[in-house]
């Protein structure tokens, strides 16, 4: 199986902050390149995310903007 | 001024495909790390995007998913 | 591996329309329940999507609205 | 009036979790098919959402991904 | 019925460009304040959108960014 | 530099509610026209947002729906 999402970047969890419903997860996808995800706290727990764990970042192309 | 979007990655345009309304822009944000954006063709023209040009990729944290 | 996206619905492709950059894919996720996805034409081709093929629909919870 | 959003699924609220700013609402849109929405807690209160209440799930096609 | 989407702005269609799958619709929501929507061409036709017609613009709060 | 996002509306912060991870910011973009943004609380603090402060609202066209 493959995802239609065009952006799948391998990385490692660097930071994690959990609220009641939403959580913020920081993933390093290349040396010094950090990506922050806001996902539900339920997902953080279901996926067993923790600092140091491997995680892929997935982003649909229609959610990406450009600045030039 | 600063953007609330948590993810701003500097890069260079590697590929560009323009349709009538939407366009697809591929940006290299780190060596071998490509991000694809689907933006309006109007924006590609307004920003003067072209292969080889510098461009920042911007992604709101609520649009980022994780796989782990 | 598991996705943070909270909504993963199994289905079958019922209809497909491809434009230059974007494509529209209709998936039946339960009897009579259709979900339409707008993804890049590149993804439709990369995934080999075709009418009758199995496909999962994936939706991040932050993209879902309610009417009540 | 009609919405441009291509996906409007009728359902019933099955679960509800409210945080300070964001809330998580689970809606059953077909027997055994659940959809989770992350909306503001303000909207949950303004719409009077509660377990057992009818609610439509609305999703823009550009927010739908596929896995195949 | 009421929508969970926090932003519903009344306006009038000022411009319309239709591609094969996606269309771009410009709506004036206050004097001189234009909002551009990228929706499917199917929706433009289903809603009978045309220049001069009334249309509400709807935006989920999680899709809004800030610059300050 | 210019953003690909098609909608950039100047305004002033009218209200602010901060949760643990997510915050809700209300911006007046024209007389009586309010736009609500759900951004991370980290961004509200990083941008120094406060009631009365100028702020631009930014919305990607693919996130805008229509009702007509």
mmCIF file of N, CA, C and O in Angstrom, chain E residues 1-66:
data_model
loop_
_atom_site.group_PDB
_atom_site.id
_atom_site.type_symbol
_atom_site.label_atom_id
_atom_site.label_comp_id
_atom_site.label_asym_id
_atom_site.label_seq_id
_atom_site.Cartn_x
_atom_site.Cartn_y
_atom_site.Cartn_z
ATOM 1 N N UNK E 1 -30.005 24.109 11.564
ATOM 2 C CA UNK E 1 -28.668 23.517 11.584
ATOM 3 C C UNK E 1 -27.631 24.647 11.540
ATOM 4 O O UNK E 1 -27.846 25.698 10.966
ATOM 5 N N UNK E 2 -26.484 24.379 12.154
ATOM 6 C CA UNK E 2 -25.404 25.364 12.133
ATOM 7 C C UNK E 2 -24.104 24.605 11.926
ATOM 8 O O UNK E 2 -23.948 23.461 12.340
ATOM 9 N N UNK E 3 -23.152 25.269 11.271
ATOM 10 C CA UNK E 3 -21.841 24.683 10.970
ATOM 11 C C UNK E 3 -20.855 24.911 12.109
ATOM 12 O O UNK E 3 -20.836 25.985 12.709
ATOM 13 N N UNK E 4 -19.967 23.935 12.334
ATOM 14 C CA UNK E 4 -18.905 24.141 13.324
ATOM 15 C C UNK E 4 -17.866 25.138 12.795
ATOM 16 O O UNK E 4 -17.189 25.788 13.581
ATOM 17 N N UNK E 5 -17.759 25.273 11.480
ATOM 18 C CA UNK E 5 -16.757 26.204 10.921
ATOM 19 C C UNK E 5 -17.009 27.589 11.502
ATOM 20 O O UNK E 5 -18.131 28.093 11.465
ATOM 21 N N UNK E 6 -15.942 28.200 12.044
ATOM 22 C CA UNK E 6 -16.104 29.462 12.757
ATOM 23 C C UNK E 6 -16.252 30.676 11.843
ATOM 24 O O UNK E 6 -16.693 31.731 12.296
ATOM 25 N N UNK E 7 -15.843 30.520 10.587
ATOM 26 C CA UNK E 7 -15.827 31.670 9.704
ATOM 27 C C UNK E 7 -16.786 31.489 8.542
ATOM 28 O O UNK E 7 -16.562 30.651 7.667
ATOM 29 N N UNK E 8 -17.857 32.259 8.556
ATOM 30 C CA UNK E 8 -18.871 32.246 7.492
ATOM 31 C C UNK E 8 -19.085 33.712 7.114
ATOM 32 O O UNK E 8 -19.618 34.494 7.899
ATOM 33 N N UNK E 9 -18.596 34.070 5.928
ATOM 34 C CA UNK E 9 -18.656 35.471 5.507
ATOM 35 C C UNK E 9 -19.537 35.597 4.258
ATOM 36 O O UNK E 9 -19.286 34.931 3.248
ATOM 37 N N UNK E 10 -20.542 36.448 4.320
ATOM 38 C CA UNK E 10 -21.426 36.647 3.161
ATOM 39 C C UNK E 10 -20.710 37.485 2.099
ATOM 40 O O UNK E 10 -19.959 38.400 2.451
ATOM 41 N N UNK E 11 -20.956 37.148 0.832
ATOM 42 C CA UNK E 11 -20.318 37.926 -0.219
ATOM 43 C C UNK E 11 -20.974 37.702 -1.560
ATOM 44 O O UNK E 11 -22.079 37.161 -1.648
ATOM 45 N N UNK E 12 -20.290 38.159 -2.591
ATOM 46 C CA UNK E 12 -20.788 38.074 -3.958
ATOM 47 C C UNK E 12 -19.637 37.629 -4.858
ATOM 48 O O UNK E 12 -18.513 38.114 -4.713
ATOM 49 N N UNK E 13 -19.925 36.694 -5.769
ATOM 50 C CA UNK E 13 -18.892 36.193 -6.684
ATOM 51 C C UNK E 13 -18.428 37.302 -7.626
ATOM 52 O O UNK E 13 -19.252 37.948 -8.283
ATOM 53 N N UNK E 14 -17.103 37.526 -7.685
ATOM 54 C CA UNK E 14 -16.538 38.580 -8.529
ATOM 55 C C UNK E 14 -15.812 38.000 -9.731
ATOM 56 O O UNK E 14 -15.662 38.657 -10.752
ATOM 57 N N UNK E 15 -15.283 36.779 -9.587
ATOM 58 C CA UNK E 15 -14.527 36.184 -10.684
ATOM 59 C C UNK E 15 -14.546 34.668 -10.544
ATOM 60 O O UNK E 15 -14.719 34.147 -9.426
ATOM 61 N N UNK E 16 -14.376 33.991 -11.649
ATOM 62 C CA UNK E 16 -14.549 32.548 -11.707
ATOM 63 C C UNK E 16 -13.656 32.002 -12.811
ATOM 64 O O UNK E 16 -13.679 32.504 -13.925
ATOM 65 N N UNK E 17 -12.827 30.992 -12.479
ATOM 66 C CA UNK E 17 -11.992 30.372 -13.518
ATOM 67 C C UNK E 17 -12.114 28.866 -13.346
ATOM 68 O O UNK E 17 -11.811 28.348 -12.267
ATOM 69 N N UNK E 18 -12.560 28.152 -14.371
ATOM 70 C CA UNK E 18 -12.778 26.714 -14.248
ATOM 71 C C UNK E 18 -11.729 25.892 -14.993
ATOM 72 O O UNK E 18 -11.504 26.113 -16.183
ATOM 73 N N UNK E 19 -11.094 24.957 -14.285
ATOM 74 C CA UNK E 19 -10.204 24.002 -14.921
ATOM 75 C C UNK E 19 -10.942 22.678 -15.041
ATOM 76 O O UNK E 19 -12.139 22.588 -14.755
ATOM 77 N N UNK E 20 -10.247 21.640 -15.445
ATOM 78 C CA UNK E 20 -10.835 20.310 -15.628
ATOM 79 C C UNK E 20 -11.386 19.755 -14.311
ATOM 80 O O UNK E 20 -12.509 19.289 -14.245
ATOM 81 N N UNK E 21 -10.589 19.828 -13.245
ATOM 82 C CA UNK E 21 -10.991 19.282 -11.937
ATOM 83 C C UNK E 21 -11.203 20.378 -10.904
ATOM 84 O O UNK E 21 -12.157 20.348 -10.144
ATOM 85 N N UNK E 22 -10.318 21.370 -10.888
ATOM 86 C CA UNK E 22 -10.400 22.433 -9.886
ATOM 87 C C UNK E 22 -10.795 23.763 -10.514
ATOM 88 O O UNK E 22 -10.505 24.011 -11.685
ATOM 89 N N UNK E 23 -11.442 24.596 -9.698
ATOM 90 C CA UNK E 23 -11.845 25.923 -10.142
ATOM 91 C C UNK E 23 -11.435 26.930 -9.080
ATOM 92 O O UNK E 23 -11.228 26.575 -7.917
ATOM 93 N N UNK E 24 -11.319 28.176 -9.509
ATOM 94 C CA UNK E 24 -10.927 29.244 -8.608
ATOM 95 C C UNK E 24 -12.053 30.264 -8.598
ATOM 96 O O UNK E 24 -12.456 30.756 -9.650
ATOM 97 N N UNK E 25 -12.564 30.557 -7.404
ATOM 98 C CA UNK E 25 -13.706 31.469 -7.291
ATOM 99 C C UNK E 25 -13.302 32.623 -6.376
ATOM 100 O O UNK E 25 -12.835 32.405 -5.264
ATOM 101 N N UNK E 26 -13.486 33.862 -6.849
ATOM 102 C CA UNK E 26 -13.158 35.048 -6.046
ATOM 103 C C UNK E 26 -14.457 35.661 -5.547
ATOM 104 O O UNK E 26 -15.369 35.944 -6.326
ATOM 105 N N UNK E 27 -14.535 35.854 -4.221
ATOM 106 C CA UNK E 27 -15.753 36.385 -3.599
ATOM 107 C C UNK E 27 -15.398 37.665 -2.842
ATOM 108 O O UNK E 27 -14.401 37.709 -2.124
ATOM 109 N N UNK E 28 -16.221 38.716 -3.015
ATOM 110 C CA UNK E 28 -15.997 39.961 -2.266
ATOM 111 C C UNK E 28 -16.845 39.871 -0.995
ATOM 112 O O UNK E 28 -18.070 39.775 -1.053
ATOM 113 N N UNK E 29 -16.173 39.883 0.181
ATOM 114 C CA UNK E 29 -16.890 39.677 1.447
ATOM 115 C C UNK E 29 -17.123 40.989 2.214
ATOM 116 O O UNK E 29 -17.856 41.026 3.200
ATOM 117 N N UNK E 30 -16.460 42.038 1.785
ATOM 118 C CA UNK E 30 -16.669 43.381 2.339
ATOM 119 C C UNK E 30 -16.114 44.280 1.247
ATOM 120 O O UNK E 30 -15.413 43.807 0.346
ATOM 121 N N UNK E 31 -16.432 45.550 1.280
ATOM 122 C CA UNK E 31 -15.985 46.433 0.205
ATOM 123 C C UNK E 31 -14.469 46.349 0.037
ATOM 124 O O UNK E 31 -13.713 46.686 0.942
ATOM 125 N N UNK E 32 -14.017 45.839 -1.096
ATOM 126 C CA UNK E 32 -12.583 45.742 -1.376
ATOM 127 C C UNK E 32 -11.881 44.564 -0.724
ATOM 128 O O UNK E 32 -10.679 44.395 -0.895
ATOM 129 N N UNK E 33 -12.610 43.743 0.032
ATOM 130 C CA UNK E 33 -11.999 42.570 0.669
ATOM 131 C C UNK E 33 -12.390 41.324 -0.127
ATOM 132 O O UNK E 33 -13.539 40.883 -0.103
ATOM 133 N N UNK E 34 -11.405 40.766 -0.859
ATOM 134 C CA UNK E 34 -11.662 39.607 -1.714
ATOM 135 C C UNK E 34 -11.119 38.335 -1.066
ATOM 136 O O UNK E 34 -10.048 38.356 -0.465
ATOM 137 N N UNK E 35 -11.859 37.234 -1.203
ATOM 138 C CA UNK E 35 -11.391 35.928 -0.721
ATOM 139 C C UNK E 35 -11.422 34.974 -1.915
ATOM 140 O O UNK E 35 -12.424 34.909 -2.636
ATOM 141 N N UNK E 36 -10.311 34.259 -2.137
ATOM 142 C CA UNK E 36 -10.238 33.309 -3.247
ATOM 143 C C UNK E 36 -10.392 31.884 -2.716
ATOM 144 O O UNK E 36 -9.736 31.507 -1.735
ATOM 145 N N UNK E 37 -11.258 31.112 -3.346
ATOM 146 C CA UNK E 37 -11.482 29.708 -2.968
ATOM 147 C C UNK E 37 -11.072 28.804 -4.119
ATOM 148 O O UNK E 37 -11.382 29.094 -5.272
ATOM 149 N N UNK E 38 -10.389 27.702 -3.802
ATOM 150 C CA UNK E 38 -10.090 26.680 -4.809
ATOM 151 C C UNK E 38 -10.979 25.492 -4.464
ATOM 152 O O UNK E 38 -10.768 24.821 -3.452
ATOM 153 N N UNK E 39 -12.004 25.275 -5.267
ATOM 154 C CA UNK E 39 -12.959 24.188 -5.035
ATOM 155 C C UNK E 39 -13.029 23.333 -6.298
ATOM 156 O O UNK E 39 -12.487 23.717 -7.341
ATOM 157 N N UNK E 40 -13.708 22.194 -6.245
ATOM 158 C CA UNK E 40 -13.788 21.400 -7.470
ATOM 159 C C UNK E 40 -14.725 22.091 -8.471
ATOM 160 O O UNK E 40 -15.681 22.775 -8.087
ATOM 161 N N UNK E 41 -14.435 21.886 -9.743
ATOM 162 C CA UNK E 41 -15.277 22.433 -10.806
ATOM 163 C C UNK E 41 -16.678 21.832 -10.690
ATOM 164 O O UNK E 41 -17.687 22.506 -10.929
ATOM 165 N N UNK E 42 -16.743 20.590 -10.248
ATOM 166 C CA UNK E 42 -18.027 19.938 -10.010
ATOM 167 C C UNK E 42 -18.870 20.759 -9.029
ATOM 168 O O UNK E 42 -20.079 20.921 -9.224
ATOM 169 N N UNK E 43 -18.260 21.292 -7.972
ATOM 170 C CA UNK E 43 -19.009 22.092 -6.995
ATOM 171 C C UNK E 43 -19.472 23.419 -7.581
ATOM 172 O O UNK E 43 -20.579 23.886 -7.294
ATOM 173 N N UNK E 44 -18.634 24.022 -8.401
ATOM 174 C CA UNK E 44 -19.020 25.290 -9.031
ATOM 175 C C UNK E 44 -20.277 25.073 -9.862
ATOM 176 O O UNK E 44 -21.218 25.873 -9.832
ATOM 177 N N UNK E 45 -20.307 23.936 -10.570
ATOM 178 C CA UNK E 45 -21.473 23.653 -11.419
ATOM 179 C C UNK E 45 -22.689 23.251 -10.581
ATOM 180 O O UNK E 45 -23.795 23.717 -10.801
ATOM 181 N N UNK E 46 -22.478 22.404 -9.594
ATOM 182 C CA UNK E 46 -23.573 21.967 -8.722
ATOM 183 C C UNK E 46 -24.216 23.137 -7.996
ATOM 184 O O UNK E 46 -25.435 23.176 -7.816
ATOM 185 N N UNK E 47 -23.430 24.131 -7.571
ATOM 186 C CA UNK E 47 -23.966 25.289 -6.853
ATOM 187 C C UNK E 47 -24.446 26.387 -7.808
ATOM 188 O O UNK E 47 -25.031 27.372 -7.366
ATOM 189 N N UNK E 48 -24.187 26.209 -9.105
ATOM 190 C CA UNK E 48 -24.604 27.215 -10.084
ATOM 191 C C UNK E 48 -23.915 28.554 -9.860
ATOM 192 O O UNK E 48 -24.501 29.614 -10.052
ATOM 193 N N UNK E 49 -22.654 28.509 -9.424
ATOM 194 C CA UNK E 49 -21.925 29.763 -9.166
ATOM 195 C C UNK E 49 -21.690 30.538 -10.465
ATOM 196 O O UNK E 49 -21.411 29.948 -11.506
ATOM 197 N N UNK E 50 -21.820 31.837 -10.380
ATOM 198 C CA UNK E 50 -21.602 32.709 -11.537
ATOM 199 C C UNK E 50 -21.275 34.095 -11.009
ATOM 200 O O UNK E 50 -21.652 34.435 -9.880
ATOM 201 N N UNK E 51 -20.565 34.878 -11.799
ATOM 202 C CA UNK E 51 -20.220 36.233 -11.377
ATOM 203 C C UNK E 51 -21.501 37.007 -11.044
ATOM 204 O O UNK E 51 -22.472 36.963 -11.789
ATOM 205 N N UNK E 52 -21.491 37.665 -9.891
ATOM 206 C CA UNK E 52 -22.642 38.468 -9.474
ATOM 207 C C UNK E 52 -23.553 37.742 -8.502
ATOM 208 O O UNK E 52 -24.369 38.348 -7.804
ATOM 209 N N UNK E 53 -23.418 36.413 -8.404
ATOM 210 C CA UNK E 53 -24.270 35.627 -7.518
ATOM 211 C C UNK E 53 -23.810 35.724 -6.054
ATOM 212 O O UNK E 53 -22.620 35.829 -5.782
ATOM 213 N N UNK E 54 -24.758 35.701 -5.119
ATOM 214 C CA UNK E 54 -24.418 35.694 -3.693
ATOM 215 C C UNK E 54 -23.760 34.360 -3.336
ATOM 216 O O UNK E 54 -24.178 33.305 -3.832
ATOM 217 N N UNK E 55 -22.762 34.402 -2.463
ATOM 218 C CA UNK E 55 -22.111 33.171 -1.996
ATOM 219 C C UNK E 55 -21.476 33.450 -0.645
ATOM 220 O O UNK E 55 -20.926 34.532 -0.413
ATOM 221 N N UNK E 56 -21.599 32.501 0.246
ATOM 222 C CA UNK E 56 -20.909 32.620 1.533
ATOM 223 C C UNK E 56 -19.575 31.904 1.431
ATOM 224 O O UNK E 56 -19.473 30.834 0.819
ATOM 225 N N UNK E 57 -18.587 32.477 2.070
ATOM 226 C CA UNK E 57 -17.259 31.895 2.161
ATOM 227 C C UNK E 57 -17.192 31.219 3.521
ATOM 228 O O UNK E 57 -17.601 31.807 4.522
ATOM 229 N N UNK E 58 -16.718 29.978 3.568
ATOM 230 C CA UNK E 58 -16.667 29.227 4.830
ATOM 231 C C UNK E 58 -15.239 28.727 5.053
ATOM 232 O O UNK E 58 -14.650 28.108 4.170
ATOM 233 N N UNK E 59 -14.695 29.031 6.232
ATOM 234 C CA UNK E 59 -13.313 28.633 6.535
ATOM 235 C C UNK E 59 -13.231 28.096 7.965
ATOM 236 O O UNK E 59 -13.620 28.760 8.917
ATOM 237 N N UNK E 60 -12.697 26.874 8.099
ATOM 238 C CA UNK E 60 -12.496 26.270 9.420
ATOM 239 C C UNK E 60 -11.363 27.027 10.133
ATOM 240 O O UNK E 60 -10.341 27.343 9.514
ATOM 241 N N UNK E 61 -11.519 27.278 11.415
ATOM 242 C CA UNK E 61 -10.513 28.048 12.167
ATOM 243 C C UNK E 61 -9.124 27.413 12.113
ATOM 244 O O UNK E 61 -8.113 28.119 12.080
ATOM 245 N N UNK E 62 -9.057 26.077 12.068
ATOM 246 C CA UNK E 62 -7.742 25.419 12.037
ATOM 247 C C UNK E 62 -6.998 25.648 10.720
ATOM 248 O O UNK E 62 -5.818 25.316 10.616
ATOM 249 N N UNK E 63 -7.688 26.213 9.708
ATOM 250 C CA UNK E 63 -7.031 26.512 8.426
ATOM 251 C C UNK E 63 -6.530 27.942 8.353
ATOM 252 O O UNK E 63 -5.967 28.349 7.336
ATOM 253 N N UNK E 64 -6.757 28.724 9.397
ATOM 254 C CA UNK E 64 -6.379 30.136 9.364
ATOM 255 C C UNK E 64 -5.025 30.350 10.056
ATOM 256 O O UNK E 64 -4.804 29.870 11.160
ATOM 257 N N UNK E 65 -4.123 31.050 9.368
ATOM 258 C CA UNK E 65 -2.824 31.411 9.946
ATOM 259 C C UNK E 65 -2.816 32.898 10.252
ATOM 260 O O UNK E 65 -3.663 33.648 9.783
ATOM 261 N N UNK E 66 -1.798 33.321 10.998
ATOM 262 C CA UNK E 66 -1.665 34.734 11.345
ATOM 263 C C UNK E 66 -0.253 35.198 11.024
ATOM 264 O O UNK E 66 0.685 34.405 11.024
#
